[in-house]
Amino acid sequence: MVPEGSTQSHSSLVLKGFAARHQHLAGGKRQITAFHVPGDFMDLHSFLLKKMEDGVGALTPCTVAAVPHSDLREITKNYPYLTRVLWLTTLIDAAVHRTWIMTLGRMDARNRVAHFLCEMHDRLEAVGLTKDHGYDLRITQEELGDAFGLTTVHVNRILQELRGDGLITSRGKSVVINDWERLQKEGQYNPDYLHLSQQIERD
């Protein structure tokens, strides 16, 4: 969708599907640095950055709305309210990245996965894609491993543990959180960094 090292003339808003932001090392190993769900601008930073150091790939069939950078320039010139909305989007992206750095650096693998399952629930709930604490997680165990520095075997073992402890039920791509409070505690999850209730005042 967006090659690493490319120059973009537009930014893309995810309307349907899952995508991931990533970078590759010289040996081919991949680090996933963000997962994008419907409602996310997956490369808004390309509006001001001349070159994308990372790339974005679709994890499922995706529908996106491409917003030309020329249109974004007009928005920032003429619509202060929308400019603040776009700015807020980038600030929340940065907050999510800071939280991911914290989980990668200071949490064990089980805590990381528990935290992530809580985060994805809240992000998908915000766009109407959850039901009864359940959601479709269109992300493979390999992709989770590439995000959290774990092998596929390790990810699988953690998910089995969470199922065995009654925290979640998962079948295929479906995840149901059976005990929200315990999973939240397991992942030391506090959703404040998502700023889901943040409002922007109109002019």
GROMACS .gro file of C-alpha atoms in nm, residues 52-198:
model
  147
   52MET     CA    1   0.846   0.764   0.430
   53GLU     CA    2   1.106   0.575   0.632
   54ASP     CA    3   0.847   0.306   0.705
   55GLY     CA    4   0.585   0.136   0.493
   56VAL     CA    5   0.224   0.027   0.526
   57GLY     CA    6   0.087  -0.308   0.413
   58ALA     CA    7  -0.265  -0.449   0.407
   59LEU     CA    8  -0.327  -0.740   0.643
   60THR     CA    9  -0.674  -0.801   0.497
   61PRO     CA   10  -0.854  -0.667   0.190
   62CYS     CA   11  -0.878  -0.295   0.262
   63THR     CA   12  -1.086  -0.004   0.142
   64VAL     CA   13  -0.917   0.332   0.186
   65ALA     CA   14  -0.999   0.692   0.104
   66ALA     CA   15  -0.701   0.867  -0.052
   67VAL     CA   16  -0.684   1.234   0.046
   68PRO     CA   17  -0.450   1.433  -0.182
   69HIS     CA   18  -0.192   1.641   0.000
   70SER     CA   19  -0.309   1.938  -0.204
   71ASP     CA   20  -0.649   1.902  -0.034
   72LEU     CA   21  -0.483   1.876   0.307
   73ARG     CA   22  -0.296   2.198   0.236
   74GLU     CA   23  -0.625   2.372   0.159
   75ILE     CA   24  -0.777   2.235   0.478
   76THR     CA   25  -0.490   2.364   0.690
   77LYS     CA   26  -0.517   2.706   0.524
   78ASN     CA   27  -0.892   2.751   0.545
   79TYR     CA   28  -1.039   2.522   0.812
   80PRO     CA   29  -0.879   2.563   1.158
   81TYR     CA   30  -1.119   2.315   1.319
   82LEU     CA   31  -1.033   2.036   1.073
   83THR     CA   32  -0.665   2.123   1.109
   84ARG     CA   33  -0.692   2.065   1.483
   85VAL     CA   34  -0.868   1.732   1.418
   86LEU     CA   35  -0.580   1.621   1.195
   87TRP     CA   36  -0.328   1.740   1.452
   88LEU     CA   37  -0.509   1.546   1.723
   89THR     CA   38  -0.489   1.234   1.506
   90THR     CA   39  -0.110   1.258   1.486
   91LEU     CA   40  -0.084   1.327   1.860
   92ILE     CA   41  -0.287   1.015   1.941
   93ASP     CA   42  -0.070   0.811   1.704
   94ALA     CA   43   0.234   0.934   1.896
   95ALA     CA   44   0.069   0.847   2.229
   96VAL     CA   45   0.003   0.493   2.108
   97HIS     CA   46   0.366   0.461   1.995
   98ARG     CA   47   0.493   0.579   2.334
   99THR     CA   48   0.273   0.324   2.507
  100TRP     CA   49   0.393   0.046   2.277
  101ILE     CA   50   0.755   0.139   2.359
  102MET     CA   51   0.670   0.110   2.727
  103THR     CA   52   0.506  -0.230   2.686
  104LEU     CA   53   0.795  -0.362   2.475
  105GLY     CA   54   1.057  -0.233   2.715
  106ARG     CA   55   0.901  -0.303   3.053
  107MET     CA   56   0.637  -0.575   3.024
  108ASP     CA   57   0.677  -0.947   2.985
  109ALA     CA   58   0.529  -1.120   2.683
  110ARG     CA   59   0.201  -1.221   2.847
  111ASN     CA   60   0.143  -0.866   2.975
  112ARG     CA   61   0.212  -0.725   2.629
  113VAL     CA   62  -0.040  -0.950   2.457
  114ALA     CA   63  -0.304  -0.885   2.725
  115HIS     CA   64  -0.250  -0.510   2.691
  116PHE     CA   65  -0.280  -0.533   2.313
  117LEU     CA   66  -0.605  -0.732   2.326
  118CYS     CA   67  -0.754  -0.464   2.553
  119GLU     CA   68  -0.631  -0.185   2.325
  120MET     CA   69  -0.775  -0.344   2.013
  121HIS     CA   70  -1.109  -0.396   2.185
  122ASP     CA   71  -1.134  -0.028   2.273
  123ARG     CA   72  -1.018   0.095   1.932
  124LEU     CA   73  -1.263  -0.131   1.750
  125GLU     CA   74  -1.544  -0.049   1.992
  126ALA     CA   75  -1.493   0.320   1.911
  127VAL     CA   76  -1.583   0.248   1.546
  128GLY     CA   77  -1.868   0.007   1.620
  129LEU     CA   78  -1.684  -0.317   1.548
  130THR     CA   79  -1.732  -0.501   1.880
  131LYS     CA   80  -2.021  -0.689   2.033
  132ASP     CA   81  -2.045  -0.819   2.390
  133HIS     CA   82  -1.669  -0.773   2.443
  134GLY     CA   83  -1.600  -0.971   2.126
  135TYR     CA   84  -1.439  -0.866   1.800
  136ASP     CA   85  -1.274  -0.999   1.487
  137LEU     CA   86  -0.896  -0.965   1.511
  138ARG     CA   87  -0.772  -0.990   1.153
  139ILE     CA   88  -0.411  -1.026   1.262
  140THR     CA   89  -0.211  -1.350   1.249
  141GLN     CA   90   0.007  -1.484   1.527
  142GLU     CA   91   0.311  -1.420   1.307
  143GLU     CA   92   0.209  -1.056   1.272
  144LEU     CA   93   0.158  -1.026   1.648
  145GLY     CA   94   0.506  -1.170   1.692
  146ASP     CA   95   0.653  -0.914   1.452
  147ALA     CA   96   0.490  -0.637   1.656
  148PHE     CA   97   0.600  -0.758   1.999
  149GLY     CA   98   0.934  -0.926   1.934
  150LEU     CA   99   0.802  -1.278   1.989
  151THR     CA  100   0.811  -1.601   1.795
  152THR     CA  101   0.488  -1.743   1.657
  153VAL     CA  102   0.526  -2.035   1.898
  154HIS     CA  103   0.552  -1.795   2.194
  155VAL     CA  104   0.245  -1.597   2.082
  156ASN     CA  105   0.049  -1.919   2.045
  157ARG     CA  106   0.151  -2.034   2.393
  158ILE     CA  107   0.045  -1.702   2.550
  159LEU     CA  108  -0.295  -1.713   2.379
  160GLN     CA  109  -0.341  -2.070   2.501
  161GLU     CA  110  -0.257  -1.954   2.856
  162LEU     CA  111  -0.506  -1.667   2.839
  163ARG     CA  112  -0.773  -1.907   2.713
  164GLY     CA  113  -0.685  -2.164   2.977
  165ASP     CA  114  -0.711  -1.903   3.251
  166GLY     CA  115  -1.056  -1.805   3.129
  167LEU     CA  116  -0.960  -1.451   3.029
  168ILE     CA  117  -1.044  -1.489   2.660
  169THR     CA  118  -1.210  -1.721   2.413
  170SER     CA  119  -1.070  -1.728   2.061
  171ARG     CA  120  -1.161  -1.927   1.755
  172GLY     CA  121  -1.011  -1.842   1.419
  173LYS     CA  122  -1.008  -1.463   1.397
  174SER     CA  123  -1.273  -1.415   1.665
  175VAL     CA  124  -1.174  -1.295   2.014
  176VAL     CA  125  -1.410  -1.267   2.311
  177ILE     CA  126  -1.287  -1.112   2.635
  178ASN     CA  127  -1.450  -1.318   2.910
  179ASP     CA  128  -1.311  -1.127   3.207
  180TRP     CA  129  -1.241  -0.765   3.118
  181GLU     CA  130  -1.119  -0.662   3.463
  182ARG     CA  131  -0.871  -0.949   3.490
  183LEU     CA  132  -0.738  -0.900   3.137
  184GLN     CA  133  -0.705  -0.527   3.198
  185LYS     CA  134  -0.514  -0.596   3.520
  186GLU     CA  135  -0.297  -0.856   3.346
  187GLY     CA  136  -0.194  -0.604   3.082
  188GLN     CA  137  -0.177  -0.307   3.323
  189TYR     CA  138  -0.405  -0.145   3.069
  190ASN     CA  139  -0.525   0.213   3.107
  191PRO     CA  140  -0.701   0.346   2.795
  192ASP     CA  141  -0.628   0.713   2.868
  193TYR     CA  142  -0.353   0.719   2.602
  194LEU     CA  143  -0.615   0.652   2.332
  195HIS     CA  144  -0.796   0.978   2.419
  196LEU     CA  145  -1.124   0.827   2.302
  197SER     CA  146  -1.337   1.097   2.464
  198GLN     CA  147  -1.122   1.387   2.343
   0.00000   0.00000   0.00000
